[in-house]
mmCIF file of C-alpha atoms in Angstrom:
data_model
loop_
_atom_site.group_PDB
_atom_site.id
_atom_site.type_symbol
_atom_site.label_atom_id
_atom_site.label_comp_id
_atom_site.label_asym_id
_atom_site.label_seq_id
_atom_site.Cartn_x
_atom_site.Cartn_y
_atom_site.Cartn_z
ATOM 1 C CA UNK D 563 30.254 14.496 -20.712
ATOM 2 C CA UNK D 564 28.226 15.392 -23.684
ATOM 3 C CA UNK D 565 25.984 12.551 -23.053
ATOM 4 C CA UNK D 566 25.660 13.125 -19.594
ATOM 5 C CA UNK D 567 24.874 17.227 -20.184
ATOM 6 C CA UNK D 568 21.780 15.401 -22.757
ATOM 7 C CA UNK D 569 20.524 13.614 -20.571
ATOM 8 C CA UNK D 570 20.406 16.289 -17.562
ATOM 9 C CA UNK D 571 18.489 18.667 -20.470
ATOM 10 C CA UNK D 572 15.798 15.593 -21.152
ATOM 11 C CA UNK D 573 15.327 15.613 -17.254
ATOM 12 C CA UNK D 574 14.986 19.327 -16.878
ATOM 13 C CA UNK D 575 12.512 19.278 -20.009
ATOM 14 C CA UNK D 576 9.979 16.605 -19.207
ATOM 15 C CA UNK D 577 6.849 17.016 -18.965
ATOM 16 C CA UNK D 578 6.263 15.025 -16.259
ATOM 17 C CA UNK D 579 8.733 17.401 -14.079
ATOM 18 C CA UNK D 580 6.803 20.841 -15.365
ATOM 19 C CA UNK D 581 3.672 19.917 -14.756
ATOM 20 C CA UNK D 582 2.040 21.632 -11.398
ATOM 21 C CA UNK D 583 2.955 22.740 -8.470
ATOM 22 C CA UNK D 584 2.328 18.475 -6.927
ATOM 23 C CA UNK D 585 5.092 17.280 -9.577
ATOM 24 C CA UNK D 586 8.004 20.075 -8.185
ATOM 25 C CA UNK D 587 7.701 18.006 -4.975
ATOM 26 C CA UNK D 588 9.187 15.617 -6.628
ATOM 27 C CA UNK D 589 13.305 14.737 -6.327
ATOM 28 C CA UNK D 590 15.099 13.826 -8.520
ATOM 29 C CA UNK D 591 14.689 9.974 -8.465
ATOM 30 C CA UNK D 592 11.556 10.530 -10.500
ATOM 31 C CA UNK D 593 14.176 12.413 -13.104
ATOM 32 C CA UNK D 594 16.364 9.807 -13.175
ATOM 33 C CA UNK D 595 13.683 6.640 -13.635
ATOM 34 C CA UNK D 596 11.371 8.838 -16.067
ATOM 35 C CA UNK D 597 13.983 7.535 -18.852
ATOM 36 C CA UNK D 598 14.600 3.577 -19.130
ATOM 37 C CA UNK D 599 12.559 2.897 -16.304
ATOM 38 C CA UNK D 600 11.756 -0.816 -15.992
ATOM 39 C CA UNK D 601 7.897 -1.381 -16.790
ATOM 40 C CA UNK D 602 7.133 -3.667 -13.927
ATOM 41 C CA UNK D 603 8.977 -5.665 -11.365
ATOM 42 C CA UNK D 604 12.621 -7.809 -11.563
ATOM 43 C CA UNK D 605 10.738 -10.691 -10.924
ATOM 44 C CA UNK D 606 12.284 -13.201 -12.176
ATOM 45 C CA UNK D 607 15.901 -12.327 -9.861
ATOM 46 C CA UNK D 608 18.599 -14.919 -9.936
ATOM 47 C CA UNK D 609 19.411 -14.704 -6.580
ATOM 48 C CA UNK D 610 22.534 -17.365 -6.537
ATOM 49 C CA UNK D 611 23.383 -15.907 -9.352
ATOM 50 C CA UNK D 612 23.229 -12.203 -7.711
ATOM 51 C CA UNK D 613 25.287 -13.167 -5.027
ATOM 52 C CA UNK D 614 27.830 -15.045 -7.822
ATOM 53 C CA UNK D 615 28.564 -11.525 -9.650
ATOM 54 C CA UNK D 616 28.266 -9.601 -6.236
ATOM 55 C CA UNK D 617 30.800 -11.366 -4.996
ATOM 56 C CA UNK D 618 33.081 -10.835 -8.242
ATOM 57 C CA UNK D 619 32.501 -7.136 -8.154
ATOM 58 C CA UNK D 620 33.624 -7.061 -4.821
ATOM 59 C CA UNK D 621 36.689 -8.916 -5.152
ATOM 60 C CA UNK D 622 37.960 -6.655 -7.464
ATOM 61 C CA UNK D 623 36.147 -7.616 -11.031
ATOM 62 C CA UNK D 624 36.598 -4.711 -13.301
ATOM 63 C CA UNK D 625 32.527 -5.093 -14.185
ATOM 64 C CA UNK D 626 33.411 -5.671 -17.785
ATOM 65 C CA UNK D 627 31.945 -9.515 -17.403
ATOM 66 C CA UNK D 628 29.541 -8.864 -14.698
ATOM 67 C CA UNK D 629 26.044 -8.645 -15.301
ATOM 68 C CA UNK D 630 23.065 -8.310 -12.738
ATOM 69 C CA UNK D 631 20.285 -7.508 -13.811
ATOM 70 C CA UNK D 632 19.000 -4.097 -13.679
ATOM 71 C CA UNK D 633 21.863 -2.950 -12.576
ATOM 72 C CA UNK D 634 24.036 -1.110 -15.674
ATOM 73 C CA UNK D 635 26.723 -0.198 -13.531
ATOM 74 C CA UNK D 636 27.958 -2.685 -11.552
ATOM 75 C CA UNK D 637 31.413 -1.503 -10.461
ATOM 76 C CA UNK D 638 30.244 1.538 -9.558
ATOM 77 C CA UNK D 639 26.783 0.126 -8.025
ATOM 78 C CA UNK D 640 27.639 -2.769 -6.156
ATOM 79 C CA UNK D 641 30.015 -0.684 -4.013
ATOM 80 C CA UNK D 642 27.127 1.804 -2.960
ATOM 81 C CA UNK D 643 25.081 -1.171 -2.867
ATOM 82 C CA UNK D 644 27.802 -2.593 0.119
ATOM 83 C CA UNK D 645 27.713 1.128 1.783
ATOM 84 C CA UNK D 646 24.060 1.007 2.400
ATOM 85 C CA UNK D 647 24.292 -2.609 3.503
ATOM 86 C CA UNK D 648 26.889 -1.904 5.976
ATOM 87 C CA UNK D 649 25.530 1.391 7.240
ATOM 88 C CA UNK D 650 22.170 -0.689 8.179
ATOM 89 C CA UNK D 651 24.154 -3.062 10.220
ATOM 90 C CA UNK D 652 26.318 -0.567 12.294
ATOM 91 C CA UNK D 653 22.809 0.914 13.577
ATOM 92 C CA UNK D 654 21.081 -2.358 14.562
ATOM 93 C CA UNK D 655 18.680 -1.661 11.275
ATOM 94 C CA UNK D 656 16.615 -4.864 10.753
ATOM 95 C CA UNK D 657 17.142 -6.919 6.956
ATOM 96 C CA UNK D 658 13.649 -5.064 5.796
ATOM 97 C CA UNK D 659 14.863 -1.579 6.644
ATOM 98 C CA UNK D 660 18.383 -2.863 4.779
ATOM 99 C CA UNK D 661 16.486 -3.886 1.452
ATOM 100 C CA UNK D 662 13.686 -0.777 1.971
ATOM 101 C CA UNK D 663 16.954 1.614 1.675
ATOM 102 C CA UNK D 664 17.994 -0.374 -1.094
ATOM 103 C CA UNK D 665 15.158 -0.151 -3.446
ATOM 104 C CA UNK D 666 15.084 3.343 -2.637
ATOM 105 C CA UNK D 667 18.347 4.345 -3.643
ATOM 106 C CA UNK D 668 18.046 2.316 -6.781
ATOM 107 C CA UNK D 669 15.103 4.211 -7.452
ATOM 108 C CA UNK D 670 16.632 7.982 -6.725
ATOM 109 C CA UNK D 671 19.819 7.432 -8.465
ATOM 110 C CA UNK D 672 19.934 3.907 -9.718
ATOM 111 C CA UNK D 673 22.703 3.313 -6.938
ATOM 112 C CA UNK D 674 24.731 5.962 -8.114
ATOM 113 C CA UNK D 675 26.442 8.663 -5.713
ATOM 114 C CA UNK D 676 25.205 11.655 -8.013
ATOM 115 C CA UNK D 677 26.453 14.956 -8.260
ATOM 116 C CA UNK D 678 23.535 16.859 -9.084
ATOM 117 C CA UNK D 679 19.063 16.011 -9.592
ATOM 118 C CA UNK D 680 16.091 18.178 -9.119
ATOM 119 C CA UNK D 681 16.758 21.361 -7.804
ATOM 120 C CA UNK D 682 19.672 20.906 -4.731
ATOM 121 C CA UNK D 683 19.091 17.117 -4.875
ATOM 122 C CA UNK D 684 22.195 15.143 -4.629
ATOM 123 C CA UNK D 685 23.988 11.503 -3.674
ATOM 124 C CA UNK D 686 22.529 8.233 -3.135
ATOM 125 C CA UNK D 687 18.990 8.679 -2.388
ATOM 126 C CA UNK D 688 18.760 12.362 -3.995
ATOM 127 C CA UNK D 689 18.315 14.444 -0.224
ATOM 128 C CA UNK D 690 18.578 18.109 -0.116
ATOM 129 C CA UNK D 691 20.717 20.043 1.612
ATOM 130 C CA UNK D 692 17.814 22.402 1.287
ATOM 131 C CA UNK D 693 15.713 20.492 3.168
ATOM 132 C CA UNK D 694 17.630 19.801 6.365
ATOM 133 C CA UNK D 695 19.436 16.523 5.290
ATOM 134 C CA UNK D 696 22.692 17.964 5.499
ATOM 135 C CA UNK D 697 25.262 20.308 3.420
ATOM 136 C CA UNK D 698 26.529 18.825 0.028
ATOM 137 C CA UNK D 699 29.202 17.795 0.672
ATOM 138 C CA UNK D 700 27.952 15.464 3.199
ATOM 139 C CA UNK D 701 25.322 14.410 1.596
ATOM 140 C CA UNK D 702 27.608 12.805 -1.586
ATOM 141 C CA UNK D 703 29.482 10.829 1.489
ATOM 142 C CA UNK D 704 27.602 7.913 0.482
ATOM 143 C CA UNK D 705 27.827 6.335 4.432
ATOM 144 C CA UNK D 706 26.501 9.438 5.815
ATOM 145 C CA UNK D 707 23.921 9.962 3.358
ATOM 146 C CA UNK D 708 22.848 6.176 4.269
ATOM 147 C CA UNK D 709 22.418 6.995 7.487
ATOM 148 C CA UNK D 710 19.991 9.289 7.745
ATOM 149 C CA UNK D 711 17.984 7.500 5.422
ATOM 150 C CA UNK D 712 17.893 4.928 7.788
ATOM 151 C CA UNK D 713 17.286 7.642 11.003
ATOM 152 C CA UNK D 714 14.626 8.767 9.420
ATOM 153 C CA UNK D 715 12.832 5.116 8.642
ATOM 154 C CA UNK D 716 13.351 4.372 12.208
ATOM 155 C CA UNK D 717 11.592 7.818 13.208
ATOM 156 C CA UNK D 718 8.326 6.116 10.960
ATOM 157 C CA UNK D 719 5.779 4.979 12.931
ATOM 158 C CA UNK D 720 4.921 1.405 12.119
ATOM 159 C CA UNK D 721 7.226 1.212 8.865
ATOM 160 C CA UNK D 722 7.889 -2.530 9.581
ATOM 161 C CA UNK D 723 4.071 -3.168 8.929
ATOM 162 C CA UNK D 724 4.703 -1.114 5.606
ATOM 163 C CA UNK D 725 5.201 -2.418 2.313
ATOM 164 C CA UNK D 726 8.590 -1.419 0.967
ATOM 165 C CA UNK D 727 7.111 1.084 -1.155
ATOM 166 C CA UNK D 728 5.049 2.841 1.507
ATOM 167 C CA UNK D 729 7.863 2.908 3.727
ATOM 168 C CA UNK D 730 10.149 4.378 1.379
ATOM 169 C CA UNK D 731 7.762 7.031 0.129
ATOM 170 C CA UNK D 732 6.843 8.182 3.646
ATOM 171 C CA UNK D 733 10.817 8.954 3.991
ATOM 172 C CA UNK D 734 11.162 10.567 0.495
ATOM 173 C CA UNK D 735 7.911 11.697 -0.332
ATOM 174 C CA UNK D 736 8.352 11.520 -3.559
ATOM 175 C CA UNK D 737 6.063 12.400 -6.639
ATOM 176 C CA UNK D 738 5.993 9.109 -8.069
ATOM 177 C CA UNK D 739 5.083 7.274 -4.724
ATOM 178 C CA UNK D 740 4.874 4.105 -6.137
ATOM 179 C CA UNK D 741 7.980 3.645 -8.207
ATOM 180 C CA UNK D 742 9.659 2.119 -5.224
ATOM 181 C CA UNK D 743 8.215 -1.108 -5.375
ATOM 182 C CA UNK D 744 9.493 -2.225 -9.083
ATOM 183 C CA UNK D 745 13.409 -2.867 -7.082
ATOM 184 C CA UNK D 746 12.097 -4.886 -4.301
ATOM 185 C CA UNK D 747 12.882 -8.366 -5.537
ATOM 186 C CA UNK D 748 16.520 -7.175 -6.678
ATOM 187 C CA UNK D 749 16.918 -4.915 -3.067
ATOM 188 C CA UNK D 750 16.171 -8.400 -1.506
ATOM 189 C CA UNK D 751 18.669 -10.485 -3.468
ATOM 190 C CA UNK D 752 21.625 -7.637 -3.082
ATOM 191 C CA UNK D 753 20.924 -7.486 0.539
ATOM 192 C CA UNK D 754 21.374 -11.279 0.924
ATOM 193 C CA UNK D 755 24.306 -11.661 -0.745
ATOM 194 C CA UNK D 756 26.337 -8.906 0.090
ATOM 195 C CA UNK D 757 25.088 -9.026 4.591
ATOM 196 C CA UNK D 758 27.504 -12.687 3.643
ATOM 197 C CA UNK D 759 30.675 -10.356 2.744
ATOM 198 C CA UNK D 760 30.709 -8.970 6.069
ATOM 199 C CA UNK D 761 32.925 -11.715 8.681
ATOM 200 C CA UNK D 762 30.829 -12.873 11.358
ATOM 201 C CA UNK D 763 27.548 -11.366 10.364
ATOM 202 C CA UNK D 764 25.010 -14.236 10.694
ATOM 203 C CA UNK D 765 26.721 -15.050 14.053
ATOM 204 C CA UNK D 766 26.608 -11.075 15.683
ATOM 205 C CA UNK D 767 22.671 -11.112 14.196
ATOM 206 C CA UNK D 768 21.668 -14.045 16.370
ATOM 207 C CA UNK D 769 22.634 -12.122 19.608
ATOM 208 C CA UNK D 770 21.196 -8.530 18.846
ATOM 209 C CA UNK D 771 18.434 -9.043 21.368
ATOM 210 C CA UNK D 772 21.160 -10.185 24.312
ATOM 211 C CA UNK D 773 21.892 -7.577 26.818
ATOM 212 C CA UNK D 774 25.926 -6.097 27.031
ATOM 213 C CA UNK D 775 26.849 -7.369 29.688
ATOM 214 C CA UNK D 776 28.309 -4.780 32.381
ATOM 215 C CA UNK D 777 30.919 -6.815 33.672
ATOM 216 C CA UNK D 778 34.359 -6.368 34.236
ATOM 217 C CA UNK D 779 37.461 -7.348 35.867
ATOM 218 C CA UNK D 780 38.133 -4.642 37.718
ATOM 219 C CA UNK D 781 41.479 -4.348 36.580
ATOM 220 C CA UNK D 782 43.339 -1.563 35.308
ATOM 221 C CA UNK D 783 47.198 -0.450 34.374
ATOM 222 C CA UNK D 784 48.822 1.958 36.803
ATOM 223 C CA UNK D 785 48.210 4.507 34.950
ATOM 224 C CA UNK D 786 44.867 4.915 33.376
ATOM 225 C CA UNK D 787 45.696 7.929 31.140
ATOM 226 C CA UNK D 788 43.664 10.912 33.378
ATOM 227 C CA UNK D 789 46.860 12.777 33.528
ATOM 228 C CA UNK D 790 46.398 13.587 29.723
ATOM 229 C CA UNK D 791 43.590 15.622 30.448
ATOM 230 C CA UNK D 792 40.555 15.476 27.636
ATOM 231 C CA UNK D 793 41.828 14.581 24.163
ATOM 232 C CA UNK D 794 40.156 15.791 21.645
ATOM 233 C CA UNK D 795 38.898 13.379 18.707
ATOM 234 C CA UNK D 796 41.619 12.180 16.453
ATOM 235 C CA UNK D 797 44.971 13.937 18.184
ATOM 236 C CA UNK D 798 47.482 12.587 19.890
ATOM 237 C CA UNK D 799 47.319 14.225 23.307
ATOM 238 C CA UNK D 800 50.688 16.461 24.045
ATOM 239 C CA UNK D 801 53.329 14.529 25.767
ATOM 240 C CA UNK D 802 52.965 11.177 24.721
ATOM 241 C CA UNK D 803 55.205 9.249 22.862
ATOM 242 C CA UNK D 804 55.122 5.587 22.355
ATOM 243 C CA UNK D 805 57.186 4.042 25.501
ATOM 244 C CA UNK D 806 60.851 3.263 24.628
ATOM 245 C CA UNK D 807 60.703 -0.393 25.521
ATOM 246 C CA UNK D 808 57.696 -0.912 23.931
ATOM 247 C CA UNK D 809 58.256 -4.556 21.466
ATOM 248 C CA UNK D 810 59.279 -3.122 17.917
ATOM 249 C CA UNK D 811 56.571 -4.647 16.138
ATOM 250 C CA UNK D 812 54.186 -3.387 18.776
ATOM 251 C CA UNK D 813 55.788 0.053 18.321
ATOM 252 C CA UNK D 814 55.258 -0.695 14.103
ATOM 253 C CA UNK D 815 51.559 -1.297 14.828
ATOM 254 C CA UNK D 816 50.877 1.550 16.911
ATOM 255 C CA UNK D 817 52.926 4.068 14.625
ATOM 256 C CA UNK D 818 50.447 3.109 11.672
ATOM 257 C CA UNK D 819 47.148 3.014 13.705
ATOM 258 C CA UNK D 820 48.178 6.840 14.739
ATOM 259 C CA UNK D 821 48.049 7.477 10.952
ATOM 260 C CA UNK D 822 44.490 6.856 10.834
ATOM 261 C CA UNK D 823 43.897 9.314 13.386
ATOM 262 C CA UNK D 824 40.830 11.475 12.397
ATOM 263 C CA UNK D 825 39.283 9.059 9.531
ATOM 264 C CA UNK D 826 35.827 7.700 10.107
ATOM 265 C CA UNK D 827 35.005 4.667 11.530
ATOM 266 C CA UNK D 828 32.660 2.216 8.523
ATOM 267 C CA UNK D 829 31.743 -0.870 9.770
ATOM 268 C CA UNK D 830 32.759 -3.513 7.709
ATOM 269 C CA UNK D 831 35.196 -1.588 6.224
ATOM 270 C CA UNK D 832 38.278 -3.034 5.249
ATOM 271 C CA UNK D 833 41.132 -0.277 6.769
ATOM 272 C CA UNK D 834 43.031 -0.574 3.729
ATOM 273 C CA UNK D 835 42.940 2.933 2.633
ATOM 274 C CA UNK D 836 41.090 5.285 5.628
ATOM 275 C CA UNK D 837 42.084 8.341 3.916
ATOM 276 C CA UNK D 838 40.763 7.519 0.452
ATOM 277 C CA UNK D 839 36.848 8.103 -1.181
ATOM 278 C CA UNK D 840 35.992 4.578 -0.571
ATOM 279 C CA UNK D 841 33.537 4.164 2.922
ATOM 280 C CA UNK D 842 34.649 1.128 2.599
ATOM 281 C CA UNK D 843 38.220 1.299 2.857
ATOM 282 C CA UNK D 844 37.700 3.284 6.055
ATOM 283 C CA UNK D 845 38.558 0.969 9.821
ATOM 284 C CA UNK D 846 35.943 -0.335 12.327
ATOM 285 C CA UNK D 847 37.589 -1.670 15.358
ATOM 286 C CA UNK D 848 38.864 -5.275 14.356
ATOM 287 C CA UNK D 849 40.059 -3.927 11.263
ATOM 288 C CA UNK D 850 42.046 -1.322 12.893
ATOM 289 C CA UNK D 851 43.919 -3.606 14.615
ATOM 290 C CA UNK D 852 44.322 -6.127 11.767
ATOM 291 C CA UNK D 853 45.976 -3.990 9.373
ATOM 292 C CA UNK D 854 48.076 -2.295 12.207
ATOM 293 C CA UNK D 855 49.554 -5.425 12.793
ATOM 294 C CA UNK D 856 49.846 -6.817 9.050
ATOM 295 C CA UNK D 857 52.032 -3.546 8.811
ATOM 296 C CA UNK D 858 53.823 -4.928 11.784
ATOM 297 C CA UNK D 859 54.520 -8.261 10.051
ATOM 298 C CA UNK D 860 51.928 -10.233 12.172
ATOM 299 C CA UNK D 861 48.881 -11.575 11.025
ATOM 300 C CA UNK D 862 45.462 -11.329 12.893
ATOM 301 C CA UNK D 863 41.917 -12.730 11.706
ATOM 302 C CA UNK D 864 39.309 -10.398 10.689
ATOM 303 C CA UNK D 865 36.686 -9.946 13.814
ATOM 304 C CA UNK D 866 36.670 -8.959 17.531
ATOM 305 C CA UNK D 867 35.110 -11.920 17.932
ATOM 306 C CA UNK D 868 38.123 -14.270 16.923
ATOM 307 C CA UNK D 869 41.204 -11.416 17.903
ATOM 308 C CA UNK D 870 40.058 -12.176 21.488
ATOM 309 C CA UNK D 871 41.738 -16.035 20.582
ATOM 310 C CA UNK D 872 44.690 -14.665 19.110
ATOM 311 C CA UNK D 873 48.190 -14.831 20.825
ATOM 312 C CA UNK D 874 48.209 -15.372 24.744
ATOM 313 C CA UNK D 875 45.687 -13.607 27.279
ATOM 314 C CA UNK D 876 47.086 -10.990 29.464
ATOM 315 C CA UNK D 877 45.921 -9.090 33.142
ATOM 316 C CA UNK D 878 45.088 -5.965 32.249
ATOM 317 C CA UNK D 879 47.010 -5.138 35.330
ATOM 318 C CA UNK D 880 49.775 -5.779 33.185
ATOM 319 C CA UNK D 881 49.489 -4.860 29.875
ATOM 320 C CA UNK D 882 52.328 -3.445 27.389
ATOM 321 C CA UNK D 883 52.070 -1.355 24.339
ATOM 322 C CA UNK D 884 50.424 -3.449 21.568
ATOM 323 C CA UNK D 885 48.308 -5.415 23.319
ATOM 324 C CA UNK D 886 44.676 -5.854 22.321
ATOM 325 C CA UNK D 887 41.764 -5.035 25.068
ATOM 326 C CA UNK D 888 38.173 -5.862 24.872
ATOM 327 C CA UNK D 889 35.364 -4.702 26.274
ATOM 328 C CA UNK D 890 31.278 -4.421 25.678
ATOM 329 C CA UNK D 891 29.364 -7.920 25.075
ATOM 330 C CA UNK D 892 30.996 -10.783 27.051
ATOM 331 C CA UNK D 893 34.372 -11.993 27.946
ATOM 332 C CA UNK D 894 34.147 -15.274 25.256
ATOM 333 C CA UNK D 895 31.950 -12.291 23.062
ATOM 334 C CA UNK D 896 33.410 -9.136 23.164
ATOM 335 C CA UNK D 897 32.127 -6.358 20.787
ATOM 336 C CA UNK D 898 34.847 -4.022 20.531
ATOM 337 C CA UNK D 899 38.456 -4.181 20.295
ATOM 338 C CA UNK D 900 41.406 -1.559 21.088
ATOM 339 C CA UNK D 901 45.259 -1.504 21.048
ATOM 340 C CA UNK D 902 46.756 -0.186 24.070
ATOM 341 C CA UNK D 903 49.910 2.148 23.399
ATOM 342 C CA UNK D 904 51.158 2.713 27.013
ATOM 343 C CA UNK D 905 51.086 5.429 29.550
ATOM 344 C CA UNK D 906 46.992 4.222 30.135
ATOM 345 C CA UNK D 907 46.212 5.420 26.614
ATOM 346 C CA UNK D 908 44.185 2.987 23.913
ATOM 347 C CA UNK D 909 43.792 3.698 19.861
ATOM 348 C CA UNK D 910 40.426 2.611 18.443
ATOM 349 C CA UNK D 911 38.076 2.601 15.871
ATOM 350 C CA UNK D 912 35.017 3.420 18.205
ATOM 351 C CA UNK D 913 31.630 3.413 16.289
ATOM 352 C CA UNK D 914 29.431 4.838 13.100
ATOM 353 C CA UNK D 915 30.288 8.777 12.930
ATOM 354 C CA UNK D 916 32.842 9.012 14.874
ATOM 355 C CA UNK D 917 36.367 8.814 14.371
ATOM 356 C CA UNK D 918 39.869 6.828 15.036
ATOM 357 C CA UNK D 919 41.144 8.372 18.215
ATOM 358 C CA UNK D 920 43.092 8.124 21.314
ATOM 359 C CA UNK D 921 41.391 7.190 24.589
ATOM 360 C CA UNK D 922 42.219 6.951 28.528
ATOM 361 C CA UNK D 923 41.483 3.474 29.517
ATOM 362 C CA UNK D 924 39.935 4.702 32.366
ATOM 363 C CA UNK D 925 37.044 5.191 30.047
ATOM 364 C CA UNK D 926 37.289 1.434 29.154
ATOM 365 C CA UNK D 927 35.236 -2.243 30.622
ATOM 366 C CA UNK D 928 37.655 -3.931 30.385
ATOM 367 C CA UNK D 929 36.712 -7.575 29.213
ATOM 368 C CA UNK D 930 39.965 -9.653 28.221
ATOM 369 C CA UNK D 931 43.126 -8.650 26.930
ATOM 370 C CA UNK D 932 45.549 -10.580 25.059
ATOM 371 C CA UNK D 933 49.070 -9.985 23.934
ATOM 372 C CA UNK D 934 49.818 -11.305 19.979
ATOM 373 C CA UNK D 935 53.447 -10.873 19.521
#
């Protein structure tokens, strides 16, 4: 703590930070690089050998004996690094928007989720709560604080004709506008090998131009959960109660996907711990139903795109608590998955910023369904 007190005073004292009314317009990303900055470009970037300790970081490495270059903090950066990564992916974000957020966070905070910078600064890429990005507390959720980074690149006109630097700088606006471009080359190499992590990534990018399609079956359960009335986000809607003769295991999977009622949806994200700091431990929709099941004793593979070959398919006319329903994309290509839990109700992990909730399946296309048990 002492250290970390010193090195907020050197920050507050330099010279660089008191010097005229242009300099206080700077965050706090020119704070944190005006000490052990790198003189020039990482270009000589390893990029096998990034995606070699990525990949050990992420599987759990303590960081001890991992070393990327210019990046001190590997367990702690790598991570954040992933966040970003995965927040750029959930919004359609193309790889240079991924890598522009990247070298700009490593530039604000050196990929660090800080609690404090220049004046209100705070988080990831140092925004202010001051300045419309958000309250605090928000802005240290790493996701969130990703994403509007990235709303606001896509609200710059022409910022895929930008270098990474000028893009970044017309987001930040900081006072050292052309800091940025010293963590391109290792932005690039932690984008490439952590986009691998994610399952069926380079398969999902080659169709981001196809259209959804709107077809369905036009099949439905006989009830289609109306009678509940609107539920609101993350509550179970009063009178339900898992059907009696639902399968046990079925009834095991539901019972612990209603747990993680209310938590956030992160793509990518793992559903291992939804409750807990980690974005990453948060549910999207396949992983909802993955770990739901694991609980249940039954194992699933990772993405919509392979649940929708799991077990035996089904008529949605005729589906029973526990079964999997798909909808948006294509029958052989769904993207999205649910669990239905009887009485014409569906759990599900539904998209970036909004929660695990309860739904009427009235309010679903329905695609395929498929029973696993």
């Amino acid at each position: 703590m002492k250290a970390l007190a010193a090195g907020i005073g050197v920050v507050f004292l330099s010279p660089i930070l008191l010097a005229g009314a242009g300099m206080m317009m700077a965050s706090s990303a020119d704070a944190v690089q005006s000490s052990g900055s790198f003189s020039g470009c990482l270009n000589d970037i390893d990029s096998d050998k990034v995606a070699e300790q990525v990949t050990k970081i992420l599987d759990g490495a303590s960081g001890k004996d991992v070393h990327v270059e210019g990046l001190d903090l590997p367990a702690e950066q790598v991570p954040n690094a992933q966040t970003i990564v995965a927040a750029g992916l959930s919004l359609d974000v193309p790889k240079k928007g991924q890598i522009i957020a990247l070298a700009t966070a490593m530039q604000e905070s050196r990929l660090r989720n800080l609690g404090y910078g220049d004046r209100d600064s705070l988080g990831l890429f140092q925004q202010r709560p001051s300045q419309g990005w958000g309250s605090a507390q928000q802005i240290r959720d790493p996701t969130y604080a990703s994403e509007q980074f990235y709303k606001h690149l896509l609200k710059v006109d022409g910022w895929q004709q930008m270098t990474v630097t000028q893009a970044a700088q017309a987001v930040q606006k900081s006072g050292l506008p052309d800091a940025y471009a010293q963590w391109e080359n290792l932005a690039t190499a932690l984008q490439a090998a952590i986009v691998k992590t994610f399952p069926g990534t380079g398969d999902a990018t080659d169709d981001k131009d196809e259209k959804p399609s709107t077809s369905t079956t036009g099949c439905a359960p006989s009830q289609d959960g109306s009678g509940f009335g609107r539920i609101p986000e993350g509550s179970v809607p009063k009178g339900y109660s898992i059907p009696k003769d639902a399968d046990p295991k079925a009834r095991k999977a539901i019972e612990w996907a209603m747990h993680q009622l209310g938590t956030l949806y992160q793509w990518g994200g793992s559903c291992t711990n939804a409750h807990g700091p980690d974005p990453m431990g948060r549910c999207d929709c396949s992983s909802l139903m993955q770990q739901a099941y694991a609980h249940a004793g039954i194992t699933l593979t990772r993405t919509t795109y392979t649940q929708v070959g799991e077990g035996k398919a089904v008529s949605p006319a005729h589906l029973k608590p526990g079964d999997l329903i798909f909808s948006r994309g294509t029958a052989a290509r769904p993207e999205h998955v649910g669990m239905y839990m009887g009485e014409g109700l569906v759990i599900e992990a539904p998209r970036t910023t909004k929660p695990v909730r309860i739904t009427p399946i009235k309010d679903w296309d329905i695609l395929a369904a498929r029973r696993v048990l």
